[in-house]
Structure formats: structure tokens, C-alpha cells
Coordinates of N, CA, C and O in Angstrom, one line a residue:
X1 N -140.5 145.6 -112.7 CA -141.6 146.6 -113.2 C -141.0 147.4 -114.4 O -140.0 148.0 -114.3
X2 N -141.7 147.4 -115.5 CA -141.2 148.1 -116.7 C -141.4 149.6 -116.5 O -142.5 150.1 -116.0
X3 N -140.4 150.4 -116.9 CA -140.4 151.8 -116.9 C -141.4 152.4 -117.9 O -141.3 151.9 -119.1
X4 N -142.2 153.3 -117.6 CA -143.1 154.0 -118.5 C -142.3 154.8 -119.5 O -141.6 155.7 -119.1
X5 N -142.3 154.5 -120.8 CA -141.5 155.2 -121.8 C -141.8 156.6 -122.0 O -141.0 157.4 -122.5
X6 N -143.0 157.1 -121.5 CA -143.4 158.5 -121.7 C -143.2 159.3 -120.4 O -143.5 160.5 -120.3
X7 N -142.8 158.7 -119.3 CA -142.7 159.3 -118.0 C -141.4 160.2 -117.9 O -140.3 159.7 -118.1
X8 N -141.7 161.5 -117.5 CA -140.5 162.4 -117.4 C -140.1 162.2 -115.9 O -140.9 162.3 -115.0
X9 N -138.8 162.1 -115.8 CA -138.2 162.0 -114.4 C -136.8 162.6 -114.5 O -136.2 162.7 -115.6
X10 N -136.3 163.0 -113.3 CA -134.9 163.4 -113.2 C -134.0 162.4 -113.8 O -134.2 161.2 -113.6
X11 N -133.1 162.8 -114.7 CA -132.1 161.9 -115.3 C -132.5 161.4 -116.6 O -131.7 160.8 -117.3
X12 N -133.7 161.6 -117.0 CA -134.2 161.2 -118.4 C -133.9 162.3 -119.4 O -133.7 163.4 -119.0
X13 N -134.0 162.0 -120.6 CA -133.8 162.9 -121.7 C -135.1 163.3 -122.4 O -136.0 162.4 -122.5
X14 N -135.2 164.5 -122.8 CA -136.4 165.0 -123.6 C -135.8 165.3 -125.0 O -134.8 166.0 -125.1
X15 N -136.4 164.7 -126.0 CA -136.0 165.0 -127.4 C -137.2 165.8 -128.0 O -138.3 165.3 -127.9
X16 N -136.9 166.9 -128.6 CA -137.9 167.7 -129.2 C -138.6 166.9 -130.4 O -137.9 166.2 -131.1
X17 N -139.9 166.9 -130.5 CA -140.6 166.3 -131.6 C -140.0 166.8 -132.9 O -139.5 167.9 -132.9
X18 N -140.0 166.0 -134.0 CA -139.2 166.4 -135.1 C -139.6 167.7 -135.8 O -138.7 168.3 -136.5
X19 N -140.8 168.2 -135.6 CA -141.2 169.5 -136.4 C -141.5 170.6 -135.4 O -142.2 171.5 -135.7
X20 N -140.9 170.6 -134.2 CA -141.1 171.6 -133.2 C -140.7 173.0 -133.9 O -139.6 173.1 -134.4
X21 N -141.6 174.0 -133.8 CA -141.4 175.2 -134.4 C -140.5 176.2 -133.6 O -139.9 177.1 -134.2
X22 N -140.4 176.0 -132.3 CA -139.7 177.0 -131.5 C -138.2 176.8 -131.8 O -137.6 175.7 -131.5
X23 N -137.5 177.8 -132.3 CA -136.1 177.6 -132.6 C -135.2 177.4 -131.4 O -134.1 176.8 -131.6
X24 N -135.6 177.7 -130.3 CA -134.8 177.4 -129.1 C -134.7 175.9 -128.8 O -133.8 175.4 -128.2
X25 N -135.7 175.2 -129.4 CA -135.8 173.7 -129.0 C -135.8 172.8 -130.3 O -135.9 171.6 -130.1
X26 N -135.6 173.3 -131.4 CA -135.6 172.5 -132.6 C -134.5 171.4 -132.5 O -133.3 171.8 -132.3
X27 N -134.9 170.2 -132.6 CA -134.0 169.0 -132.5 C -133.2 169.0 -131.2 O -132.1 168.5 -131.1
X28 N -133.7 169.6 -130.1 CA -133.0 169.7 -128.9 C -133.0 168.4 -128.1 O -134.0 167.6 -128.2
X29 N -131.9 168.1 -127.4 CA -131.9 167.0 -126.5 C -131.6 167.6 -125.1 O -130.6 168.3 -125.0
X30 N -132.5 167.4 -124.2 CA -132.5 168.0 -122.8 C -132.4 167.0 -121.8 O -133.1 166.1 -121.7
X31 N -131.3 167.2 -120.9 CA -131.2 166.3 -119.7 C -132.0 167.0 -118.6 O -131.8 168.1 -118.2
X32 N -133.0 166.2 -118.1 CA -133.8 166.8 -117.0 C -133.1 166.5 -115.7 O -132.7 165.4 -115.3
X33 N -132.8 167.6 -115.0 CA -132.0 167.6 -113.8 C -133.0 167.7 -112.5 O -132.5 167.3 -111.4
X34 N -134.2 168.1 -112.7 CA -135.1 168.2 -111.6 C -136.5 168.1 -112.2 O -136.8 168.8 -113.2
X35 N -137.4 167.4 -111.6 CA -138.8 167.3 -112.0 C -139.6 167.0 -110.8 O -139.5 165.9 -110.2
X36 N -140.5 167.9 -110.4 CA -141.3 167.7 -109.2 C -142.6 168.5 -109.3 O -142.8 169.1 -110.4
X37 N -143.4 168.6 -108.3 CA -144.7 169.2 -108.4 C -144.6 170.7 -108.6 O -145.5 171.4 -109.0
X38 N -143.4 171.4 -108.3 CA -143.2 172.8 -108.5 C -142.8 173.1 -109.9 O -142.9 174.2 -110.3
X39 N -142.2 172.2 -110.7 CA -141.8 172.4 -112.0 C -140.7 171.5 -112.4 O -140.3 170.5 -111.7
X40 N -140.0 171.9 -113.4 CA -138.9 171.1 -113.9 C -137.8 172.0 -114.5 O -138.1 173.1 -114.9
X41 N -136.5 171.5 -114.5 CA -135.5 172.2 -115.3 C -134.5 171.2 -115.8 O -134.4 170.1 -115.3
X42 N -133.8 171.6 -116.8 CA -132.7 170.8 -117.4 C -131.9 171.6 -118.3 O -132.0 172.8 -118.4
X43 N -131.0 170.9 -119.0 CA -130.0 171.6 -119.9 C -130.1 170.9 -121.3 O -130.1 169.7 -121.4
X44 N -130.1 171.8 -122.3 CA -129.9 171.3 -123.6 C -128.4 170.8 -123.8 O -127.5 171.5 -123.4
X45 N -128.2 169.6 -124.2 CA -126.9 169.0 -124.3 C -126.4 168.8 -125.7 O -125.4 168.2 -125.9
X46 N -127.1 169.4 -126.7 CA -126.6 169.3 -128.0 C -126.5 170.6 -128.8 O -126.6 170.6 -130.0
X47 N -126.3 171.7 -128.1 CA -126.1 173.0 -128.7 C -124.7 173.5 -128.4 O -124.5 174.4 -127.5
X48 N -123.7 173.1 -129.1 CA -122.4 173.5 -129.0 C -122.2 175.0 -129.3 O -122.8 175.5 -130.2
X49 N -121.4 175.7 -128.6 CA -121.0 177.1 -129.0 C -119.5 177.1 -129.2 O -118.8 176.2 -128.9
X50 N -119.1 178.2 -129.8 CA -117.7 178.5 -130.0 C -117.1 179.3 -128.8 O -115.9 179.7 -128.8
X51 N -117.9 179.5 -127.8 CA -117.4 180.3 -126.6 C -116.4 179.4 -125.8 O -116.6 178.3 -125.7
X52 N -115.4 180.1 -125.4 CA -114.4 179.5 -124.6 C -114.7 179.7 -123.1 O -115.1 180.8 -122.8
X53 N -114.4 178.8 -122.3 CA -114.7 178.9 -120.8 C -114.1 180.1 -120.2 O -114.7 180.8 -119.4
X54 N -112.8 180.4 -120.6 CA -112.1 181.6 -120.0 C -112.8 182.9 -120.3 O -112.6 183.8 -119.6
X55 N -113.7 182.9 -121.3 CA -114.5 184.1 -121.6 C -115.6 184.3 -120.6 O -116.2 185.3 -120.5
X56 N -116.1 183.2 -120.0 CA -117.2 183.2 -119.1 C -116.9 183.2 -117.6 O -117.6 183.7 -116.8
X57 N -115.8 182.5 -117.3 CA -115.4 182.3 -115.9 C -114.0 182.8 -115.7 O -113.1 182.3 -116.3
X58 N -113.9 183.8 -114.8 CA -112.6 184.4 -114.5 C -111.7 183.4 -113.7 O -112.3 182.6 -112.9
X59 N -110.4 183.5 -113.8 CA -109.5 182.8 -113.0 C -109.7 181.3 -113.0 O -109.6 180.6 -112.0
X60 N -110.0 180.8 -114.2 CA -110.2 179.3 -114.4 C -109.0 178.7 -115.0 O -108.4 179.3 -116.0
X61 N -108.5 177.6 -114.6 CA -107.4 176.9 -115.3 C -107.6 176.7 -116.7 O -108.8 176.5 -117.1
X62 N -106.6 176.6 -117.5 CA -106.7 176.2 -118.9 C -107.4 174.9 -119.0 O -106.9 173.9 -118.5
X63 N -108.5 174.8 -119.7 CA -109.3 173.6 -119.8 C -110.2 173.7 -121.0 O -110.9 174.7 -121.2
X64 N -110.2 172.7 -121.8 CA -110.8 172.8 -123.1 C -112.2 172.1 -123.2 O -112.6 171.5 -124.2
X65 N -112.9 172.0 -122.1 CA -114.2 171.4 -122.1 C -115.2 172.2 -122.9 O -115.1 173.5 -123.0
X66 N -116.2 171.6 -123.5 CA -117.1 172.4 -124.4 C -118.0 173.2 -123.5 O -118.4 172.9 -122.4
X67 N -118.5 174.3 -124.1 CA -119.5 175.2 -123.6 C -120.7 175.1 -124.5 O -120.7 175.3 -125.7
X68 N -121.8 174.7 -123.9 CA -123.1 174.5 -124.6 C -124.1 175.6 -124.2 O -124.0 176.1 -123.1
X69 N -125.0 175.8 -125.1 CA -126.1 176.7 -124.8 C -127.2 175.8 -124.1 O -127.8 175.0 -124.8
X70 N -127.3 175.9 -122.8 CA -128.1 175.0 -122.0 C -129.6 175.3 -122.1 O -130.4 174.5 -121.7
X71 N -129.9 176.5 -122.6 CA -131.3 176.8 -122.7 C -131.5 178.3 -122.7 O -130.6 179.1 -122.5
X72 N -132.7 178.8 -123.0 CA -133.0 180.2 -123.1 C -133.2 181.0 -121.8 O -133.2 182.2 -121.8
X73 N -133.2 180.3 -120.7 CA -133.4 181.0 -119.4 C -132.0 181.3 -118.8 O -131.2 180.4 -118.8
X74 N -131.9 182.6 -118.4 CA -130.6 183.0 -117.8 C -129.4 182.6 -118.6 O -128.5 181.9 -118.0
X75 N -129.3 182.9 -119.9 CA -128.1 182.5 -120.6 C -126.8 183.0 -120.2 O -125.7 182.6 -120.7
X76 N -126.8 184.0 -119.3 CA -125.6 184.6 -118.8 C -125.0 183.8 -117.5 O -124.0 184.2 -117.0
X77 N -125.7 182.8 -117.1 CA -125.2 181.9 -116.0 C -124.5 180.7 -116.6 O -124.8 180.3 -117.7
X78 N -123.5 180.2 -115.8 CA -122.7 179.1 -116.2 C -122.8 178.0 -115.1 O -122.6 178.3 -114.0
X79 N -123.2 176.8 -115.6 CA -123.3 175.7 -114.7 C -122.5 174.5 -115.4 O -122.1 174.7 -116.5
X80 N -122.4 173.4 -114.7 CA -121.7 172.3 -115.4 C -122.2 171.0 -115.0 O -122.8 170.7 -113.9
X81 N -122.1 170.0 -115.9 CA -122.4 168.6 -115.8 C -121.0 167.9 -115.8 O -120.2 168.3 -116.5
X82 N -120.9 166.8 -115.0 CA -119.6 166.1 -115.0 C -119.8 164.7 -114.5 O -120.9 164.3 -114.1
X83 N -118.7 163.9 -114.5 CA -118.7 162.5 -114.2 C -118.0 162.3 -112.8 O -117.9 161.2 -112.4
X84 N -117.6 163.4 -112.1 CA -116.8 163.2 -110.9 C -117.7 163.2 -109.6 O -118.1 164.3 -109.2
X85 N -117.9 162.0 -109.0 CA -118.8 162.0 -107.9 C -118.3 162.7 -106.7 O -119.1 163.1 -105.8
X86 N -117.0 162.9 -106.7 CA -116.4 163.6 -105.4 C -116.2 165.1 -105.5 O -115.6 165.7 -104.7
X87 N -116.8 165.7 -106.5 CA -116.8 167.2 -106.5 C -117.8 167.7 -105.5 O -118.9 167.2 -105.5
X88 N -117.3 168.5 -104.6 CA -118.2 168.9 -103.4 C -119.4 169.6 -103.9 O -119.5 170.3 -104.9
X89 N -120.6 169.2 -103.2 CA -121.9 169.8 -103.4 C -122.5 169.5 -104.8 O -123.4 170.2 -105.2
X90 N -122.0 168.5 -105.5 CA -122.6 168.1 -106.8 C -123.8 167.1 -106.5 O -123.9 166.5 -105.4
X91 N -124.7 167.1 -107.4 CA -125.9 166.3 -107.3 C -126.0 165.3 -108.4 O -125.8 165.6 -109.6
X92 N -126.1 164.0 -108.1 CA -126.3 163.0 -109.2 C -127.6 163.2 -109.8 O -128.7 163.0 -109.1
X93 N -127.7 163.4 -111.1 CA -128.9 163.5 -111.8 C -129.3 162.4 -112.6 O -130.5 162.1 -113.0
X94 N -128.3 161.5 -113.0 CA -128.5 160.3 -113.7 C -127.3 159.4 -113.3 O -126.3 159.9 -112.8
X95 N -127.4 158.1 -113.6 CA -126.4 157.2 -113.2 C -125.0 157.7 -113.8 O -124.9 157.7 -115.0
X96 N -124.1 158.1 -112.9 CA -122.8 158.5 -113.3 C -122.7 159.9 -113.9 O -121.7 160.3 -114.4
X97 N -123.8 160.7 -113.7 CA -123.8 162.0 -114.3 C -124.2 163.0 -113.1 O -125.2 162.8 -112.5
X98 N -123.4 164.0 -112.9 CA -123.6 164.9 -111.8 C -123.7 166.3 -112.3 O -123.2 166.7 -113.3
X99 N -124.5 167.1 -111.6 CA -124.8 168.5 -111.9 C -124.2 169.4 -110.8 O -124.4 169.1 -109.6
X100 N -123.4 170.4 -111.3 CA -123.0 171.4 -110.4 C -122.0 171.0 -109.3 O -121.3 170.0 -109.5
X101 N -121.9 171.8 -108.3 CA -121.0 171.6 -107.2 C -120.1 172.8 -107.1 O -120.3 173.8 -107.8
X102 N -119.1 172.7 -106.4 CA -118.1 173.8 -106.1 C -117.2 174.0 -107.3 O -116.5 173.0 -107.7
X103 N -117.2 175.2 -107.8 CA -116.2 175.5 -108.9 C -114.8 175.4 -108.3 O -113.9 174.9 -109.1
X104 N -114.5 175.7 -107.0 CA -113.2 175.5 -106.5 C -112.8 174.0 -106.5 O -111.6 173.7 -106.8
X105 N -113.7 173.2 -106.1 CA -113.5 171.7 -106.1 C -113.2 171.3 -107.6 O -112.3 170.5 -107.8
X106 N -113.9 171.8 -108.5 CA -113.7 171.4 -109.9 C -112.3 171.9 -110.3 O -111.5 171.1 -111.0
X107 N -112.0 173.1 -110.0 CA -110.6 173.6 -110.3 C -109.5 172.7 -109.8 O -108.5 172.4 -110.4
X108 N -109.7 172.3 -108.6 CA -108.7 171.4 -107.9 C -108.6 170.1 -108.7 O -107.5 169.6 -108.9
X109 N -109.7 169.5 -109.0 CA -109.7 168.3 -109.9 C -109.0 168.5 -111.1 O -108.2 167.6 -111.6
X110 N -109.2 169.6 -111.8 CA -108.5 169.9 -113.1 C -107.0 170.0 -112.8 O -106.2 169.4 -113.5
X111 N -106.6 170.8 -111.8 CA -105.2 171.0 -111.6 C -104.4 169.8 -111.2 O -103.3 169.6 -111.4
X112 N -105.2 168.8 -110.5 CA -104.6 167.5 -110.1 C -104.8 166.4 -111.1 O -104.5 165.3 -110.9
X113 N -105.3 166.8 -112.3 CA -105.5 165.9 -113.4 C -106.5 164.7 -113.0 O -106.3 163.6 -113.5
X114 N -107.4 165.0 -112.1 CA -108.3 164.0 -111.6 C -109.6 164.0 -112.5 O -110.4 163.1 -112.4
X115 N -109.6 164.9 -113.5 CA -110.8 165.0 -114.4 C -110.2 165.6 -115.7 O -109.3 166.5 -115.6
X116 N -110.7 165.2 -116.8 CA -110.3 165.8 -118.1 C -111.5 166.4 -118.8 O -112.6 166.3 -118.4
X117 N -111.2 167.1 -119.9 CA -112.2 167.9 -120.6 C -113.3 167.0 -121.2 O -114.4 167.5 -121.5
X118 N -113.1 165.7 -121.3 CA -114.2 164.9 -121.9 C -115.2 164.4 -120.8 O -116.2 163.8 -121.0
X119 N -114.9 164.8 -119.5 CA -115.7 164.4 -118.3 C -116.6 165.6 -117.9 O -117.3 165.5 -116.9
X120 N -116.5 166.7 -118.6 CA -117.2 168.0 -118.1 C -117.9 168.6 -119.3 O -117.3 168.8 -120.3
X121 N -119.1 169.1 -119.1 CA -119.8 170.0 -120.0 C -120.2 171.3 -119.3 O -120.8 171.2 -118.2
X122 N -119.9 172.4 -119.8 CA -120.3 173.7 -119.2 C -121.5 174.1 -120.0 O -121.5 174.0 -121.2
X123 N -122.5 174.6 -119.4 CA -123.7 175.1 -120.0 C -124.0 176.5 -119.6 O -124.0 176.9 -118.4
X124 N -124.4 177.3 -120.6 CA -124.8 178.7 -120.4 C -126.3 178.7 -120.5 O -126.9 178.4 -121.5
X125 N -127.0 179.0 -119.4 CA -128.5 179.1 -119.5 C -129.0 177.7 -119.1 O -128.3 176.7 -119.0
X126 N -130.3 177.6 -119.1 CA -131.0 176.4 -118.8 C -132.5 176.4 -119.4 O -132.9 177.5 -119.8
X127 N -133.1 175.3 -119.3 CA -134.5 175.2 -119.7 C -135.3 175.0 -118.4 O -135.0 174.3 -117.5
X128 N -136.4 175.7 -118.3 CA -137.3 175.6 -117.1 C -138.8 175.6 -117.5 O -139.2 176.2 -118.5
X129 N -139.5 174.9 -116.7 CA -141.0 174.8 -116.8 C -141.6 175.0 -115.5 O -141.2 174.5 -114.5
X130 N -142.7 175.8 -115.5 CA -143.4 176.0 -114.2 C -144.3 174.8 -113.9 O -144.4 173.9 -114.7
X131 N -144.9 174.9 -112.8 CA -145.8 173.8 -112.3 C -146.8 173.4 -113.4 O -147.5 174.3 -113.9
X132 N -146.8 172.2 -113.8 CA -147.8 171.7 -114.8 C -147.5 172.0 -116.3 O -148.0 171.4 -117.2
X133 N -146.5 172.9 -116.5 CA -146.2 173.3 -117.9 C -145.7 172.1 -118.7 O -146.1 171.9 -119.9
X134 N -144.7 171.4 -118.2 CA -144.1 170.3 -118.9 C -145.2 169.2 -119.2 O -145.2 168.6 -120.3
X135 N -146.0 168.9 -118.2 CA -147.1 167.9 -118.4 C -148.0 168.3 -119.5 O -148.4 167.4 -120.3
X136 N -148.3 169.5 -119.7 CA -149.1 170.0 -120.8 C -148.4 169.8 -122.1 O -149.0 169.4 -123.1
X137 N -147.1 170.1 -122.1 CA -146.4 169.9 -123.4 C -146.3 168.4 -123.7 O -146.3 168.0 -124.9
X138 N -146.2 167.6 -122.7 CA -146.2 166.1 -122.9 C -147.5 165.7 -123.5 O -147.6 164.8 -124.4
X139 N -148.6 166.2 -123.0 CA -149.9 165.9 -123.6 C -150.0 166.2 -125.0 O -150.7 165.6 -125.8
X140 N -149.4 167.3 -125.4 CA -149.5 167.8 -126.9 C -148.4 167.1 -127.7 O -148.2 167.5 -128.8
X141 N -147.7 166.2 -127.1 CA -146.7 165.4 -127.8 C -145.6 166.3 -128.3 O -145.0 166.0 -129.5
X142 N -145.1 167.3 -127.5 CA -144.0 168.1 -128.0 C -142.7 167.4 -127.7 O -141.7 167.9 -128.3
X143 N -142.6 166.4 -126.8 CA -141.4 165.8 -126.5 C -141.5 164.3 -126.6 O -142.5 163.7 -126.3
X144 N -140.3 163.7 -126.8 CA -140.1 162.3 -126.8 C -139.2 162.0 -125.6 O -138.2 162.7 -125.5
X145 N -139.6 161.1 -124.7 CA -138.8 160.8 -123.6 C -137.8 159.6 -123.8 O -138.2 158.6 -124.4
X146 N -136.6 159.8 -123.5 CA -135.6 158.7 -123.6 C -134.8 158.5 -122.4 O -134.6 159.4 -121.6
X147 N -134.2 157.3 -122.2 CA -133.3 157.0 -121.1 C -132.0 157.7 -121.4 O -131.6 157.8 -122.6
X148 N -131.3 158.2 -120.4 CA -130.0 158.8 -120.5 C -128.9 157.8 -120.3 O -129.1 156.8 -119.6
X149 N -127.8 158.1 -120.9 CA -126.5 157.3 -120.7 C -125.4 158.3 -120.7 O -125.5 159.3 -121.5
X150 N -124.4 158.1 -119.9 CA -123.3 159.1 -119.9 C -122.7 159.3 -121.3 O -122.4 160.4 -121.7
X151 N -122.7 158.2 -122.1 CA -122.1 158.4 -123.5 C -123.0 159.3 -124.4 O -122.5 159.9 -125.3
X152 N -124.3 159.4 -124.1 CA -125.1 160.4 -124.8 C -124.8 161.8 -124.3 O -124.6 162.8 -125.0
X153 N -124.7 162.0 -123.0 CA -124.6 163.3 -122.3 C -123.2 163.9 -122.6 O -123.1 165.1 -122.9
X154 N -122.2 163.0 -122.6 CA -120.8 163.5 -122.9 C -120.3 163.2 -124.3 O -119.1 163.2 -124.5
X155 N -121.3 163.1 -125.2 CA -121.0 162.8 -126.6 C -120.3 164.1 -127.1 O -120.6 165.2 -126.8
X156 N -119.4 163.9 -128.1 CA -118.8 165.1 -128.7 C -119.4 165.3 -130.1 O -119.1 166.2 -130.8
X157 N -120.4 164.4 -130.4 CA -121.1 164.5 -131.7 C -122.4 165.2 -131.5 O -123.5 164.6 -131.7
X158 N -122.3 166.5 -131.2 CA -123.6 167.2 -130.8 C -124.5 167.3 -132.0 O -125.7 167.3 -131.8
X159 N -124.0 167.5 -133.2 CA -124.9 167.7 -134.3 C -125.8 166.5 -134.6 O -126.9 166.7 -135.1
X160 N -125.4 165.3 -134.3 CA -126.1 164.1 -134.6 C -126.8 163.5 -133.4 O -127.3 162.4 -133.5
X161 N -126.6 164.1 -132.2 CA -127.1 163.4 -131.0 C -128.6 163.1 -131.0 O -129.0 162.0 -130.6
X162 N -129.4 164.0 -131.5 CA -130.9 163.8 -131.5 C -131.2 162.6 -132.3 O -131.9 161.7 -131.9
X163 N -130.6 162.5 -133.5 CA -130.8 161.4 -134.4 C -130.2 160.1 -133.8 O -130.9 159.1 -133.8
X164 N -129.0 160.2 -133.3 CA -128.4 159.0 -132.8 C -129.2 158.3 -131.6 O -129.3 157.1 -131.5
X165 N -129.7 159.2 -130.7 CA -130.5 158.6 -129.6 C -131.8 158.0 -130.1 O -132.2 156.9 -129.7
X166 N -132.5 158.7 -131.1 CA -133.7 158.1 -131.6 C -133.5 156.7 -132.3 O -134.2 155.8 -132.1
X167 N -132.3 156.6 -133.0 CA -132.0 155.3 -133.6 C -131.9 154.2 -132.6 O -132.0 153.0 -133.0
X168 N -131.5 154.5 -131.4 CA -131.4 153.4 -130.3 C -132.7 153.0 -129.7 O -132.7 152.1 -128.9
X169 N -133.8 153.7 -130.1 CA -135.1 153.5 -129.3 C -136.0 152.6 -130.0 O -137.1 152.5 -129.6
X170 N -135.7 152.0 -131.1 CA -136.6 151.1 -131.8 C -137.1 151.6 -133.1 O -136.8 152.8 -133.5
X171 N -137.8 150.8 -133.8 CA -138.1 151.0 -135.3 C -138.9 152.3 -135.5 O -138.7 153.0 -136.4
X172 N -139.9 152.6 -134.6 CA -140.8 153.8 -134.8 C -139.9 155.0 -134.7 O -140.0 156.0 -135.5
X173 N -139.0 155.0 -133.7 CA -138.2 156.2 -133.5 C -137.0 156.3 -134.5 O -136.6 157.4 -134.9
X174 N -136.6 155.1 -135.0 CA -135.6 155.1 -136.0 C -136.1 155.8 -137.3 O -135.4 156.6 -137.9
X175 N -137.4 155.5 -137.6 CA -138.0 156.2 -138.7 C -138.1 157.7 -138.4 O -137.8 158.5 -139.3
X176 N -138.5 158.1 -137.3 CA -138.6 159.5 -136.9 C -137.3 160.2 -137.1 O -137.2 161.4 -137.5
X177 N -136.2 159.5 -136.8 CA -134.9 160.1 -136.9 C -134.5 160.5 -138.3 O -133.6 161.3 -138.5
X178 N -135.2 160.0 -139.3 CA -134.9 160.3 -140.7 C -135.8 161.5 -141.2 O -135.6 161.9 -142.3
X179 N -136.7 162.0 -140.4 CA -137.6 163.0 -140.9 C -136.7 164.3 -141.1 O -135.8 164.6 -140.4
X180 N -137.0 165.0 -142.2 CA -136.2 166.2 -142.6 C -136.5 167.3 -141.6 O -137.6 167.3 -141.0
X181 N -135.6 168.2 -141.4 CA -135.9 169.3 -140.5 C -137.0 170.2 -141.0 O -137.8 170.7 -140.3
X182 N -137.0 170.5 -142.3 CA -138.0 171.2 -142.9 C -138.7 170.3 -143.9 O -138.2 170.1 -145.0
X183 N -140.0 169.8 -143.6 CA -140.6 168.9 -144.5 C -141.0 169.5 -145.8 O -141.2 168.7 -146.8
X184 N -141.0 170.8 -146.0 CA -141.3 171.4 -147.3 C -140.2 171.2 -148.3 O -140.4 171.4 -149.5
X185 N -139.1 170.9 -147.8 CA -137.9 170.7 -148.7 C -137.8 169.3 -149.1 O -136.9 168.9 -149.9
X186 N -138.7 168.4 -148.7 CA -138.6 167.0 -149.0 C -139.2 166.7 -150.4 O -140.1 167.2 -150.8

């Protein structure tokens, strides 16, 4: 059975439509971590910050994983996405991609070199939608739905991620990937 290309589900990506006016989501790529009848939430995975993890989390081992701005909701909270299935209390949100879990378990993985900085993303804040809100935004074509892959989520090329994903989705989306950020400058 063929997957509906417009269907939002846990583990899929939302890409902001090319001319979205909301600066929080301009050219955003969001990993959906939960989507159900009560609402949805996820993390923007292409908003790199210069913040160092030790500035956000006390008593954390030296670790150079990126800190991203995960969204405008509760930007003072820190969560993480990772590739380690054995981190206690983590939840698989996409094939080979896990959300959260025990910070102590993560610290242990780091100290034992069982995980490295290319396997983890820290996110400050998140994106959230109340019941029916994301469905309304989908009707107004605010988002493009894409399949996720670990190489997208753990890409270090944050600036081009939106464009790179669109280019993999076929000719219509490849064309969209070339649209200027500000059409008045074209």
C-alpha cells in the first residue's frame, strides 16, 4: 500500500512552504515526534545555534553535539534526539531515530564512548499544535510532508537541509527548492 505523501505521522518531516511569513518557521524542517487526536509536537532540526551544551545543562561531560532551536514553545527546556536505542526511557520516533530518555544514561554512553557528537542533537524548545490545528495548517498548504531519514535528521548541513530534502522529492519539489526566500528580490 502506497503511503499518502500529504499524511502527517510521527516520524515524518514537515517542511515550511517556501513563502511562510512566520519567522519562527521560515524554511523550517520539523521532525514530528507525536501526532494524535490531542495534537502534535516536534522539533525544528535546521536551526543551529552558537549555544554550547554546558551553558544549558549543568554537570554534563565535555561533548560537542549541536544545540538547535527546536521551536518557539518553552525555549528554556532542553531535550535531545539520538541514534542510541539503548538509552533508558527513549522513544523511537522514526526508524533509527530516538527522542529523549535519561540524561544520566546519555552521560554514561558519552563517558564510555558508546555514542559520539554526530549521533545526538540537543534542542531548546519545541513546536506544538493543539487538537486540529496542524490539520487546518495542512489544509491551507502551510507545510510539505516528507519522509525522514537519519541522514536528514543528523545532517550537519543545517543551512541547506530544507533545500536538500526538497530536491530528493521529485521534480515539482526540486523546482520549489529553487524559490528565493524573498520573491520581491527576484
